[in-house]
CSV table of C-alpha atoms in Angstrom, one decimal:
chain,number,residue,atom,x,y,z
A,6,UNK,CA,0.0,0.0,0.0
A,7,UNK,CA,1.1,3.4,-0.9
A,8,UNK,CA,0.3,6.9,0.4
A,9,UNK,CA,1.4,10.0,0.1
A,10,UNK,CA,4.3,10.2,1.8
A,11,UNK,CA,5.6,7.0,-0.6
A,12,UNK,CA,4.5,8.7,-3.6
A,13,UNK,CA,6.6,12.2,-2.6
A,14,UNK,CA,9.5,10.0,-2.0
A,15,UNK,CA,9.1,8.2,-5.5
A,16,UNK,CA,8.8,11.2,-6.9
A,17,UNK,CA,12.2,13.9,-5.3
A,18,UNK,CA,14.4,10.2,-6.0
A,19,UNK,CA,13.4,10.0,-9.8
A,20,UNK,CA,14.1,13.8,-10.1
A,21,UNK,CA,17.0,13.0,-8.2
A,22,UNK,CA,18.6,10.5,-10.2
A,23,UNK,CA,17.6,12.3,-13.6
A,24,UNK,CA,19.4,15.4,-12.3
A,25,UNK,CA,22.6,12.3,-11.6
A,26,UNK,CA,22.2,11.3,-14.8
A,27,UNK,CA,22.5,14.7,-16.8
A,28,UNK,CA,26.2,14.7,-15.2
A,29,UNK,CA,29.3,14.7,-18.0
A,30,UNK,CA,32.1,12.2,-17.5
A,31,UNK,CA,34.5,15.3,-16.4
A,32,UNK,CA,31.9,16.3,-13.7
A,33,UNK,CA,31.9,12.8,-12.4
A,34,UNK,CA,35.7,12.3,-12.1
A,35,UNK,CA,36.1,15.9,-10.4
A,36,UNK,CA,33.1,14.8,-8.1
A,37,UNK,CA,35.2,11.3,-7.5
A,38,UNK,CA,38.6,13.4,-6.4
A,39,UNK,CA,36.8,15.8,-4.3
A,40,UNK,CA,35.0,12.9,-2.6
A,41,UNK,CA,38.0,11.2,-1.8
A,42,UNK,CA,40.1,14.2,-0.1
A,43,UNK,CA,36.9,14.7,1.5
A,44,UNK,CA,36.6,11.4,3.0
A,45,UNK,CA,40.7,11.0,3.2
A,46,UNK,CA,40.6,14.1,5.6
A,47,UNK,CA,37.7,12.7,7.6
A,48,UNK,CA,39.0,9.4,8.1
A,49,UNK,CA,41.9,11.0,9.3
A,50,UNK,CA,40.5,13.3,11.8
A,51,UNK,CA,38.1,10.6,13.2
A,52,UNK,CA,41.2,8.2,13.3
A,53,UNK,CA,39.4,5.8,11.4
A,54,UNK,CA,41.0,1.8,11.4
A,55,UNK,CA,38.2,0.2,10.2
A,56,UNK,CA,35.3,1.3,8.2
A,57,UNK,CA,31.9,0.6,6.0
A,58,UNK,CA,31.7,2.2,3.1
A,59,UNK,CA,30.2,1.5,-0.6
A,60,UNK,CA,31.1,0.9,-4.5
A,61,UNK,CA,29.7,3.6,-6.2
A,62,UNK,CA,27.4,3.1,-9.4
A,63,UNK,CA,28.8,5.4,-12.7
A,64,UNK,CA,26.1,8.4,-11.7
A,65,UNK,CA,27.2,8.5,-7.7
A,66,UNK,CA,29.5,10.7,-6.1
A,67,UNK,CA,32.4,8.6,-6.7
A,68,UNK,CA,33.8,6.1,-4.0
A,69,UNK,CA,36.0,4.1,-5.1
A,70,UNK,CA,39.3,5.9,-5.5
A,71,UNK,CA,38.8,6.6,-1.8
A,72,UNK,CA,38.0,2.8,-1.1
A,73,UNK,CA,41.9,1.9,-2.8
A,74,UNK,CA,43.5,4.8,-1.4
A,75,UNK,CA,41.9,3.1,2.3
A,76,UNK,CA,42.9,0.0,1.8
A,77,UNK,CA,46.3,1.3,0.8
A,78,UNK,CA,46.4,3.6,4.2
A,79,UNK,CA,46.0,-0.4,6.2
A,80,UNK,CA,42.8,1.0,6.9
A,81,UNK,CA,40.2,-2.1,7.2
A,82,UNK,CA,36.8,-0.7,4.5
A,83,UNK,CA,33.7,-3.5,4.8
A,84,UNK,CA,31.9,-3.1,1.6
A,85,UNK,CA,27.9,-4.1,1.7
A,86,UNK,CA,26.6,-7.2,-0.3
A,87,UNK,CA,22.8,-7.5,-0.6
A,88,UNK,CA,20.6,-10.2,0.9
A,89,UNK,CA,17.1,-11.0,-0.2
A,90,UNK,CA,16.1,-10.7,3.5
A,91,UNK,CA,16.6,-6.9,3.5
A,92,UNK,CA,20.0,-6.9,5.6
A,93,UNK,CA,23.4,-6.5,4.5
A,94,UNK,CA,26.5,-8.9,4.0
A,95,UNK,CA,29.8,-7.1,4.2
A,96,UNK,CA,32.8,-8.0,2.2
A,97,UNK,CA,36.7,-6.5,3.2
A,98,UNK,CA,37.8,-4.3,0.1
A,99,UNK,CA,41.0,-5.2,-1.1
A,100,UNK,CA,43.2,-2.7,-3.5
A,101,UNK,CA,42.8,-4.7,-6.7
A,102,UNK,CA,39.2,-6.7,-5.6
A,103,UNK,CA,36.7,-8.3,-8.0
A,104,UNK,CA,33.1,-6.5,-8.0
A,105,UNK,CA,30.1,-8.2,-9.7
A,106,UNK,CA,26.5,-7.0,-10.0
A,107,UNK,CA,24.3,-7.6,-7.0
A,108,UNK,CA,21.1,-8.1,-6.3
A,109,UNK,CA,19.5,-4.7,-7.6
A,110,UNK,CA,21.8,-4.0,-10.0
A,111,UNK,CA,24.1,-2.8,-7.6
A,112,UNK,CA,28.2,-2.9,-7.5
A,113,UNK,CA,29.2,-5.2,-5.2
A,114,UNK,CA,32.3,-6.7,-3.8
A,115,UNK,CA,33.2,-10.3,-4.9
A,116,UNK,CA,34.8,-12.6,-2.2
A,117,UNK,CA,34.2,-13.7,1.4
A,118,UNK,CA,31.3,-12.8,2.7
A,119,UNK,CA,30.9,-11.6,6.6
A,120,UNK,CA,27.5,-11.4,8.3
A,121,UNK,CA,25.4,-8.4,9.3
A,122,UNK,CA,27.0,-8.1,12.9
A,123,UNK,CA,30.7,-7.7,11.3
A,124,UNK,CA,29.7,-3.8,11.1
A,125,UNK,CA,29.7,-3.4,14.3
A,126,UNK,CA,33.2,-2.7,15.6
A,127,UNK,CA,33.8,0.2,12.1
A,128,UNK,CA,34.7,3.6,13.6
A,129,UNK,CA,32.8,4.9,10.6
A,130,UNK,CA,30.0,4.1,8.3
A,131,UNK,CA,30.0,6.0,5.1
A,132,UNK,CA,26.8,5.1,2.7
A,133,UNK,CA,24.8,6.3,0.1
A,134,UNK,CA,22.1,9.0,-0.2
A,135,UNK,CA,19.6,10.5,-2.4
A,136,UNK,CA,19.7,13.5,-0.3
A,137,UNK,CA,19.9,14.4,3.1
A,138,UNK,CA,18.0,17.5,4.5
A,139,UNK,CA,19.8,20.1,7.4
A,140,UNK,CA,18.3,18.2,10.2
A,141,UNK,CA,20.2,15.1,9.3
A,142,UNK,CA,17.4,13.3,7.9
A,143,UNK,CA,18.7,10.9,4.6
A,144,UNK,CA,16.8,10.2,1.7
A,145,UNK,CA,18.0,6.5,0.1
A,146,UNK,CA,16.9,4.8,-2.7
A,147,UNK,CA,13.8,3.1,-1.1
A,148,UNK,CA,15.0,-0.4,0.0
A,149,UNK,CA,15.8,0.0,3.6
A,150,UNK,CA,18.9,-1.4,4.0
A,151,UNK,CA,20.9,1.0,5.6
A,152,UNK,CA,18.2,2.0,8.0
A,153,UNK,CA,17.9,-1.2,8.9
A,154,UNK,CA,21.2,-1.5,9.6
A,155,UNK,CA,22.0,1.9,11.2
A,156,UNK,CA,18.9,1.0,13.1
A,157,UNK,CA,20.1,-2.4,14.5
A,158,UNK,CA,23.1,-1.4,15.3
A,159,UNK,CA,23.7,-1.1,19.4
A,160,UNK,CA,26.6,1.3,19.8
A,161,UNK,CA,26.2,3.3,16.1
A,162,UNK,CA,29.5,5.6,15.1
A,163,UNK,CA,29.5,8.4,13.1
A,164,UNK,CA,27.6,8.1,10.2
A,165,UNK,CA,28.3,10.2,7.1
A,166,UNK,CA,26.0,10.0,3.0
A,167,UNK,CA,28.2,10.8,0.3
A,168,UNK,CA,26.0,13.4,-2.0
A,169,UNK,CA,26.6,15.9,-4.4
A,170,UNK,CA,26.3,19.7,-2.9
A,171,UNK,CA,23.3,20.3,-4.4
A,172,UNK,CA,21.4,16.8,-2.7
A,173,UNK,CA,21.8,18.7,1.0
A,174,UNK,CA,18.8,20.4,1.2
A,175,UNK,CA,16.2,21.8,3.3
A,176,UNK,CA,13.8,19.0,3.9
A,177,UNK,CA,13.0,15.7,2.7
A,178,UNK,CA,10.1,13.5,3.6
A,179,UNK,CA,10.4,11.3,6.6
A,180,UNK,CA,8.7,7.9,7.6
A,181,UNK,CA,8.9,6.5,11.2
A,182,UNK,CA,11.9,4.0,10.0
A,183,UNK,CA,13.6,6.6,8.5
A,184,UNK,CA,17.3,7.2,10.1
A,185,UNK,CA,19.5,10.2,10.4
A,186,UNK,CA,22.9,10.7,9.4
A,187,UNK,CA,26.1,12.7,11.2
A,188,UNK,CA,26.6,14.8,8.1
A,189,UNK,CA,27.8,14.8,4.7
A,190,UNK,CA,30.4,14.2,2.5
A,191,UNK,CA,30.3,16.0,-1.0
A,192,UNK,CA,32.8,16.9,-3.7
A,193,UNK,CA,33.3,19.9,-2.0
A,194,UNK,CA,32.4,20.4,1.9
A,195,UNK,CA,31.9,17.6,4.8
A,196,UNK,CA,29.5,18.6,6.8
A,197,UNK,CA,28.3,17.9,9.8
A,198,UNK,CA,24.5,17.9,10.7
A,199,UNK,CA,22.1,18.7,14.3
A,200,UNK,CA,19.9,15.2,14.3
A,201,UNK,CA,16.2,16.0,15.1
């Protein structure tokens, strides 16, 4: 059943990803190494050893420079694998690792596969967005996993959606499973957000 709150959602992510779409290959690879001094800084200030983070799909904020560089660094990055029972698998990135397509299409890491709890000892969890409004509310893609996962989690660290500047914005609807984020991380700026 869908109501209107579904339906608003459906509709800011497909304007959302049309607006990803209309990017060139140049704004995408200057998006990528802004990204990754972004999140090379933050990792760094956080003193980050071990990490979640995800492979980015060709229209995303570019990850995965930052995910080599990390693994590089010694720094330990779990990458998410999709399960059919809405929670996530996690996979530990290695510099030259295979990826194959997942479940929805999605990048995904190809080896070993740890269970749901191996997220919880990461000193950071870094993970995708369609937005994210001032408040610290996120706007995914509309299958729940992360929530899920940020929600399950006992003793959550920071938690920061990679977006492009213009995906921070004022408000974005909000349903009751709905979880916040610590801030952002964009080409250009991390910033870090009051939770409601």
């Amino acid at each position: 059943m869908t109501g209107p709150l579904d339906t608003e959602k459906r509709a800011l992510r497909a304007e959302l990803r049309e607006r990803r779409q209309q990017r060139s290959a140049a704004a995408l690879d200057e998006a990528a190494a802004g990204v990754r001094a972004q999140l090379d800084a933050l990792v760094t200030e956080h003193h980050v050893r071990s990490m979640s983070c995800f492979l980015s799909t060709p229209t995303e904020p570019g990850t995965r420079e930052f995910i080599a560089a990390a693994v590089a660094r010694g720094i330990r990055v779990l990458l998410p694998v999709t399960r059919a029972d809405g929670l996530l698998d996690w996979a530990i990135a290695e510099e030259e690792g295979d990826t194959a397509e997942g479940m929805f299409g999605l990048p995904e890491p190809v080896g070993e596969l740890l269970s749901p709890v191996a997220v919880n000892d990461v000193d950071l969890l870094v993970i995708p967005a369609a937005a994210v409004d001032r408040h610290g509310m996120r706007l995914g893609w509309g299958r729940g996993y992360f929530d899920k996962t940020i929600g399950s989690m006992e003793k959550c660290p920071p938690v920061y959606a990679v977006i492009f500047d213009s995906e921070l914005v004022d408000d974005v609807p909000r349903d009751v499973h709905d979880q916040p984020v610590s801030g952002v991380v964009t080409p250009t700026r991390t910033v870090l957000l009051p939770t409601r």
